[in-house]
Amino acid sequence: MLLGQKLKAQKVLCNLNSFTSKGRAAGSKALALSMRGEKYLLKQGKTEIICDGKSVYNFDGNKTITKSVVEESSQTLSPQKLLAGSYEKDFSYKLLPSPGAFYEIELKPLDNRKNFQKVNLFFDKAKNMLSKARILDKSNNITELKVMSINLAAKLADNLFVFNKAKYPKDVELLD
């Protein structure tokens, strides 16, 4: 079964680790992702990103929310692009030799204007599930996303993916 077929609605808990181009650790963060179809909610500390399928709202955890149209945010790597398993449109991809416990797929963006060079996805051979993603940016810094848990049967309320300005501090500024 294809990964994209499995992941219709889910909750994912991840650790995000960053490394400089010289290999030094640059930080670690915990992430929580709820996703259904083209909609998602990504939380990291006070920071929140909500995508309702048409618009992306990015709350910086302080006083600013930026709103962009999904097409405008296509320079970035969205959860759908990593988890949906449909890479033909945006990437050249190949299965790399992987003798260990994981399959490794290397994705390179077809559009050189993207803000990253490549993404390597690691799938657990026994579970046939995404285990880790490694993103190499244009400055040779590495961001590694390690999946801690995935709930494929998550029941996600519709309002989870609806932006509601009242949830945020009164003095928050919304930038279009």
XYZ file of C-alpha atoms in Angstrom:
176
model
C 0.000 0.000 0.000
C 1.290 3.452 -0.879
C 2.076 5.807 1.968
C -0.139 8.512 0.444
C -3.109 6.146 0.556
C -2.590 5.480 4.261
C -2.367 9.090 5.357
C -5.816 10.631 4.916
C -6.102 12.095 8.434
C -3.448 11.778 11.069
C -1.637 13.219 14.029
C 2.146 13.126 13.954
C 4.599 13.953 16.745
C 8.144 14.743 15.598
C 11.502 16.004 16.759
C 13.139 18.609 14.550
C 16.938 18.789 14.727
C 19.039 21.377 12.905
C 22.706 21.101 11.964
C 25.040 23.706 10.472
C 26.910 23.082 7.223
C 29.880 22.085 9.408
C 27.808 19.381 11.137
C 27.353 21.162 14.483
C 23.999 20.867 16.245
C 22.032 24.109 15.883
C 18.953 23.229 17.921
C 16.205 20.749 18.599
C 12.436 21.278 18.781
C 9.326 19.164 19.255
C 6.564 19.460 16.635
C 2.933 18.331 16.518
C 1.181 17.997 13.164
C -2.501 17.324 12.500
C -3.357 16.810 8.849
C -6.358 15.881 6.737
C -6.268 16.138 2.960
C -4.930 19.567 1.968
C -5.452 21.003 5.464
C -3.000 20.958 8.352
C -2.119 22.438 11.725
C 1.541 22.495 12.721
C 2.508 23.503 16.271
C 5.970 24.086 17.693
C 5.924 25.766 21.074
C 3.928 29.005 20.670
C 4.415 29.000 16.895
C 1.481 27.776 14.805
C 0.878 27.245 11.106
C -2.681 26.617 9.928
C -3.521 25.704 6.347
C -7.213 25.552 5.442
C -6.432 24.311 1.924
C -6.560 27.803 0.388
C -4.617 30.029 2.792
C -1.691 29.497 5.143
C -1.658 31.415 8.453
C 1.691 31.556 10.229
C 1.643 32.780 13.854
C 5.148 33.621 15.072
C 4.224 32.946 18.709
C 4.413 36.617 19.560
C 2.503 39.416 17.818
C 2.446 38.644 14.102
C 0.360 36.392 11.871
C 1.255 36.283 8.197
C -1.291 35.063 5.689
C -0.361 33.722 2.275
C -2.154 31.893 -0.490
C -1.216 28.209 -0.741
C 0.304 28.767 -4.226
C 2.494 31.611 -2.886
C 3.864 29.304 -0.213
C 4.895 26.694 -2.782
C 8.565 27.694 -2.386
C 8.516 25.956 0.980
C 8.150 22.307 1.818
C 4.670 21.581 3.171
C 3.600 18.517 5.166
C 1.560 17.325 2.170
C 4.634 17.307 -0.037
C 6.519 15.185 2.496
C 3.732 12.854 3.569
C 1.369 12.463 0.629
C 3.681 10.269 -1.433
C 2.909 12.087 -4.702
C 6.255 13.486 -5.823
C 6.047 13.473 -9.636
C 4.802 17.060 -9.951
C 7.440 18.813 -7.827
C 10.469 16.509 -7.645
C 12.792 14.203 -9.460
C 13.168 11.206 -7.183
C 15.044 7.956 -6.885
C 15.225 5.026 -4.523
C 18.738 4.829 -3.079
C 20.467 1.554 -2.166
C 19.508 0.892 1.450
C 20.690 -2.381 2.996
C 19.529 -1.487 6.553
C 16.078 -1.266 8.131
C 14.965 1.725 6.031
C 14.181 2.487 2.403
C 15.669 5.829 1.371
C 14.149 8.048 -1.312
C 16.029 11.117 -2.520
C 13.879 14.015 -3.761
C 15.309 16.955 -5.692
C 13.048 19.896 -6.566
C 12.350 20.412 -10.262
C 12.183 24.168 -9.589
C 15.687 25.431 -8.691
C 14.162 28.486 -6.977
C 13.062 26.321 -4.044
C 14.764 27.148 -0.749
C 16.269 23.649 -0.407
C 18.553 21.400 -2.479
C 17.132 17.999 -1.659
C 15.099 15.939 0.775
C 15.869 12.372 1.775
C 12.929 10.362 3.118
C 13.513 7.255 5.223
C 10.756 4.632 5.420
C 10.743 1.795 7.936
C 10.859 -1.405 5.843
C 8.862 -3.416 8.391
C 6.090 -0.828 8.976
C 6.157 0.785 5.504
C 5.899 4.175 7.248
C 7.870 7.408 7.125
C 10.426 7.409 9.919
C 12.631 10.393 9.131
C 13.165 13.208 6.626
C 16.461 15.002 6.080
C 16.324 18.392 4.317
C 19.461 19.984 2.855
C 19.005 23.730 2.328
C 20.797 26.025 -0.134
C 23.447 26.894 2.512
C 24.211 23.198 3.174
C 22.499 23.283 6.565
C 20.573 20.140 7.451
C 17.185 19.904 9.119
C 16.230 16.443 10.259
C 12.652 15.561 11.120
C 12.313 12.346 13.114
C 8.817 10.898 13.447
C 8.131 9.851 17.040
C 4.537 8.669 16.551
C 1.812 8.630 13.899
C -1.903 8.127 14.574
C -3.459 7.163 11.233
C -6.968 6.856 12.673
C -7.089 10.336 14.198
C -10.517 11.966 14.407
C -9.868 15.597 13.550
C -12.573 18.245 13.957
C -13.164 20.565 10.993
C -12.623 23.691 13.122
C -9.049 22.553 13.856
C -8.098 23.816 10.379
C -10.043 27.096 10.516
C -8.152 30.286 11.344
C -9.814 32.173 14.204
C -8.135 35.477 15.106
C -9.935 35.495 18.477
C -7.683 32.608 19.635
C -4.629 34.877 19.527
C -3.558 37.890 21.635
C -5.669 41.011 21.042
C -2.673 43.033 19.832
C -1.621 40.479 17.208
C -1.111 41.941 13.723
C -2.420 40.066 10.671
C -0.278 40.671 7.570
C -1.681 39.697 4.161
